[in-house]
Coordinates of C-alpha atoms in Angstrom, one line a residue:
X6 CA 93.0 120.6 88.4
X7 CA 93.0 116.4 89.1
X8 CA 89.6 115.1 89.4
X9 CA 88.6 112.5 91.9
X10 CA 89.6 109.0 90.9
X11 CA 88.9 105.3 92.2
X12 CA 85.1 104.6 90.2
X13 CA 83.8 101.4 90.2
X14 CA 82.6 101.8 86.9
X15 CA 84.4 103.1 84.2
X16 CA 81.3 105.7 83.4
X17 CA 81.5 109.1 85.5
X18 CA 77.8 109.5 85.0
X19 CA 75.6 106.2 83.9
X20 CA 71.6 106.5 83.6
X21 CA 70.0 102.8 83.2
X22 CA 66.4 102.5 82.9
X23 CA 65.1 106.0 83.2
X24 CA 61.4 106.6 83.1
X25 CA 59.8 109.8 83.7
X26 CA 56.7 111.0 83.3
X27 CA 54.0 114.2 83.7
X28 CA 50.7 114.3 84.1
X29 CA 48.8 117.0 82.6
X30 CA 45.2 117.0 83.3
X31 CA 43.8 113.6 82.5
X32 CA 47.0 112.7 80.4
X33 CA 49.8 111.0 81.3
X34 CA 53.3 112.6 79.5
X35 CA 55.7 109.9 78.9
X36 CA 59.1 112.0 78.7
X37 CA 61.9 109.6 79.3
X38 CA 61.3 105.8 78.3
X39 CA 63.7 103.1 79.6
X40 CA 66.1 105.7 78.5
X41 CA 70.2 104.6 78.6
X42 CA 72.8 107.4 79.2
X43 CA 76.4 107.5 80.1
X44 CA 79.6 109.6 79.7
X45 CA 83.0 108.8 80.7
X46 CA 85.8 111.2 82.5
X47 CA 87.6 112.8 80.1
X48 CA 84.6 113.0 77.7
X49 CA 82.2 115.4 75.9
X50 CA 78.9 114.7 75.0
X51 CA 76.7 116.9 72.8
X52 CA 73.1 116.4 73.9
X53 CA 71.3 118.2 70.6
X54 CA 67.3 117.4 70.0
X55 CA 64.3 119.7 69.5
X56 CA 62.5 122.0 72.3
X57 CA 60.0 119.8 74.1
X58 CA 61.8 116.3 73.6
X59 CA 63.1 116.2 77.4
X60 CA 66.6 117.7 76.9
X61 CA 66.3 120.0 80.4
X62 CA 65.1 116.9 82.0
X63 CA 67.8 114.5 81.0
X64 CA 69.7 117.3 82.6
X65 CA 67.9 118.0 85.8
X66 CA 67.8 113.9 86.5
X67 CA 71.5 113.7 85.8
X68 CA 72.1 116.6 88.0
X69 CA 70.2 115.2 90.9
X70 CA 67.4 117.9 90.6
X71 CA 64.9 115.7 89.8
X72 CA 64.2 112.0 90.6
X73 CA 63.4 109.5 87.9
X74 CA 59.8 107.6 88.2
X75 CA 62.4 104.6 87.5
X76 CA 65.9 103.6 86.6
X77 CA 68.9 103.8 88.2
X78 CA 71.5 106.9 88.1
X79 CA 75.3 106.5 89.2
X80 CA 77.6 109.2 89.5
X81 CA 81.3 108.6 90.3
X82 CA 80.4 104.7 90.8
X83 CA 77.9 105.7 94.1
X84 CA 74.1 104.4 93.1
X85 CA 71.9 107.4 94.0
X86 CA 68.6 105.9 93.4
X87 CA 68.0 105.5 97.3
X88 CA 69.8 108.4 98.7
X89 CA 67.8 110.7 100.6
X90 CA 67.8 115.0 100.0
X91 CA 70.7 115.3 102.1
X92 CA 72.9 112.9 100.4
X93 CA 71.6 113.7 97.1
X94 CA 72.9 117.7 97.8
X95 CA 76.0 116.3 99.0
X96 CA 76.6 114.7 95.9
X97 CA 75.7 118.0 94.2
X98 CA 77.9 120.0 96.0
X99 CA 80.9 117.5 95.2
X100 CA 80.7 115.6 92.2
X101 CA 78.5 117.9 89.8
X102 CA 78.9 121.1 88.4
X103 CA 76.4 123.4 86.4
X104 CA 76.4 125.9 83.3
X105 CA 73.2 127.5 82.5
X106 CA 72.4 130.0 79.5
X107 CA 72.4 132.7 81.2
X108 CA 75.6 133.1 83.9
X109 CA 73.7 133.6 87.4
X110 CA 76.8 134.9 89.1
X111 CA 76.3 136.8 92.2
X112 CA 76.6 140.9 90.7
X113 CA 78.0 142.3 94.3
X114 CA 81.1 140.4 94.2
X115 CA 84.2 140.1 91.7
X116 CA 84.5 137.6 89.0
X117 CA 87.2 136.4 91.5
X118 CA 84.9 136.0 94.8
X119 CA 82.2 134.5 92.3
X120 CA 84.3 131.3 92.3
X121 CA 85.6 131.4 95.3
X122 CA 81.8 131.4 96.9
X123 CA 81.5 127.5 96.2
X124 CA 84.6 126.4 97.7
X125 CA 84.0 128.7 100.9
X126 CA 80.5 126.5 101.3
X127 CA 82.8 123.7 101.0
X128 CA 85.2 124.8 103.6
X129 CA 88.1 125.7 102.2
X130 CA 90.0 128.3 103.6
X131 CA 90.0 131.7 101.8
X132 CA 93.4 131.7 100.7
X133 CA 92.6 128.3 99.3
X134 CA 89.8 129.4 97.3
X135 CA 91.3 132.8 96.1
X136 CA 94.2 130.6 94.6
X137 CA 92.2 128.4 92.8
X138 CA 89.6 130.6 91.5
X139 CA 92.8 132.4 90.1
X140 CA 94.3 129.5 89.3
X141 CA 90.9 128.8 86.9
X142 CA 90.5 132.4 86.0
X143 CA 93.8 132.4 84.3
X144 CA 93.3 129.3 82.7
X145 CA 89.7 130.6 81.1
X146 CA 92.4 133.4 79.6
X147 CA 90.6 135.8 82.4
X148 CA 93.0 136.4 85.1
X149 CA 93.3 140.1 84.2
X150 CA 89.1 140.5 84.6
X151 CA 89.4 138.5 88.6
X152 CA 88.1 142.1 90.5
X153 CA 85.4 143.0 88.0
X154 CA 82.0 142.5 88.6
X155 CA 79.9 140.9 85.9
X156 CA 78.5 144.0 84.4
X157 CA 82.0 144.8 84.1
X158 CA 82.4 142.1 82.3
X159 CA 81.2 140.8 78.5
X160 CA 79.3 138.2 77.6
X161 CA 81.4 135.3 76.9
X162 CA 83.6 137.2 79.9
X163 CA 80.5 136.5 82.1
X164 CA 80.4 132.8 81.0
X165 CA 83.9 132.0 81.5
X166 CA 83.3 132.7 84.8
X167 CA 80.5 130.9 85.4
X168 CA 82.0 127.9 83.9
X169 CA 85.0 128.6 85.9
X170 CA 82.5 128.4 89.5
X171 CA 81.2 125.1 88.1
X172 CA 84.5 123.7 88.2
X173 CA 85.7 125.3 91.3
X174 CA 85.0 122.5 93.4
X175 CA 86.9 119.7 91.1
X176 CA 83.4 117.8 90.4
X177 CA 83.1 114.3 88.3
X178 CA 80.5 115.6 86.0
X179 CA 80.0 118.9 84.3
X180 CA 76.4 119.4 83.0
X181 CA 75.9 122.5 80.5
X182 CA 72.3 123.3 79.4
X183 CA 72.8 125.8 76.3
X184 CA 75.9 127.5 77.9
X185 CA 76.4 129.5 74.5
X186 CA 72.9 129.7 73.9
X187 CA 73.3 133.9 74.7
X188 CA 76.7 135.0 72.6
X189 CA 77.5 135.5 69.2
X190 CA 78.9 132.9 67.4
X191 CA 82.1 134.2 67.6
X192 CA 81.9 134.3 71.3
X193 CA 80.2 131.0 71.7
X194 CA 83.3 129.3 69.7
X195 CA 85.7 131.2 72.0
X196 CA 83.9 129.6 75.0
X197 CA 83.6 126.1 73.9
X198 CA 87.1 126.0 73.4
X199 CA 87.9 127.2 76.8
X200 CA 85.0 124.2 77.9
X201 CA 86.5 121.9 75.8
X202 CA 90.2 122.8 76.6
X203 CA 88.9 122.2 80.9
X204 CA 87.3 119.0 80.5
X205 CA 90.4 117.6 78.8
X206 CA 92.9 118.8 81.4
X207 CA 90.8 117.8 84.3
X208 CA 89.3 114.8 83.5
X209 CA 86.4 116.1 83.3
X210 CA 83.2 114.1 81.8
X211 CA 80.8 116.6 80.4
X212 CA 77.2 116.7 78.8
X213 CA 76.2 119.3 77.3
X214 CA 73.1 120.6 75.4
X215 CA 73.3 122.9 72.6
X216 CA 71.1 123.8 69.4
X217 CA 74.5 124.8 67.7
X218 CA 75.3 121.4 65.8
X219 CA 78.8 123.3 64.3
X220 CA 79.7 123.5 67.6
X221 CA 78.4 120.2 68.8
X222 CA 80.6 118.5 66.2
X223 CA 83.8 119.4 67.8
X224 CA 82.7 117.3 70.7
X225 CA 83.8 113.3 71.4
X226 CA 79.7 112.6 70.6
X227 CA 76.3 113.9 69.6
X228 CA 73.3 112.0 71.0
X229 CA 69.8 113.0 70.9
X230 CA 66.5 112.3 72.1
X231 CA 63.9 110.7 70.4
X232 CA 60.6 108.6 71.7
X233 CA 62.0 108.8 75.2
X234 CA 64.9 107.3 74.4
X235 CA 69.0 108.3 74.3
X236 CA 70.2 107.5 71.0
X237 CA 73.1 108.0 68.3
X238 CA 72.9 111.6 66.6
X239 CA 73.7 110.0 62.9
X240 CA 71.3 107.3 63.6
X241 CA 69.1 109.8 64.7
X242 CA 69.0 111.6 61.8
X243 CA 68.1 108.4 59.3
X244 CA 64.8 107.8 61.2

């Protein structure tokens, strides 16, 4: 599981300057403002602020998803502020992995072929991709669940998987958007482990949003959103 090396910048994922903003009818929504962001391999990030405060699209501008109205956003040391769509999905595909609340793996095909899927788009071979998604099934403490589908499969099952897929392609940046937001707590601590367990074997540097401060607190930081702006959780919290 060794992660790409050779960045510029010591950040895997560095947002300078952000700005974006909405319009809604005659208004003008100012979401981001100037907003400052980074996260280095190895590293987790709790993301934690309210509903409405621009958590999803820190996210979706990190991910590439979206384009800031300004600012500049480097992944892996490569400036993507002038990339085109093409080179933007290219980065997608190979530096960025996702986790979303709710699993999205493919149900006519095995939590095995689920991860392979990515790697096949990146043209590996199949035997290359069956040994890796096994490789990360048994590592997510799963191996024994690789030909079940997902209803087969339980929640935090499900999730490990899907977590598992985001990996599959050894990406720079992991970027999880409530990934525990649909399992009991019990669950939810058993896949943050896992989460936290990858990231720190692979070199991994991973954001990730989550209304569950308990859980957030086992990560390396805890930053919020507040007037536009990335800033200190603790500080945060004074204000």
């Amino acid at each position: 599981m060794n992660r790409k090396t050779g960045m510029a910048d010591t950040a895997a994922l560095r947002m300078t300057g952000i700005e974006r903003r909405f319009t809604q009818g005659d208004r003008q929504l100012t979401i981001l403002d100037q907003a400052d962001f980074f996260v280095r391999p190895g590293e987790t990030v709790a993301l934690v602020a309210p509903s409405g405060t621009g958590k999803s699209t820190l996210l979706q501008l990190a991910g590439l998803l979206e384009m800031p109205d300004a600012g500049e956003i480097t992944i892996n040391g490569r400036q993507c502020g002038a990339m085109n769509d093409a080179e933007r999905t290219a980065v997608r595909r190979t530096e960025i992995g996702f986790v979303y609340q709710f699993h999205h793996l493919l149900p006519e095909f095995s939590a095995l072929e689920n991860i392979m899927m990515p790697q096949l788009i990146a043209g590996l071979t199949r035997a290359e991709a069956r040994d890796r998604a096994a490789q990360l099934l048994d590592y997510m403490r799963i191996g024994h669940r690789a030909d079940h589908r997902p209803a087969e499969l339980s929640g935090g099952e499900q999730q490990r998987v899907a977590i598992a897929r985001a990996v599959a392609n050894a990406p720079s940046v992991l970027l999880a958007d409530e990934p525990t937001g649909n399992l009991d707590p019990e669950t939810a601590g058993y896949v943050f482990e896992a989460l936290d367990a990858l990231v720190r074997q692979s070199g991994l540097a991973a954001v990730i949003a989550t209304h569950n401060h308990e859980l957030a607190a086992r990560l390396d930081r805890c930053v919020t959103l507040h007037a536009g702006k990335v800033v200190d959780a603790t500080a945060a919290a004074a204000l």
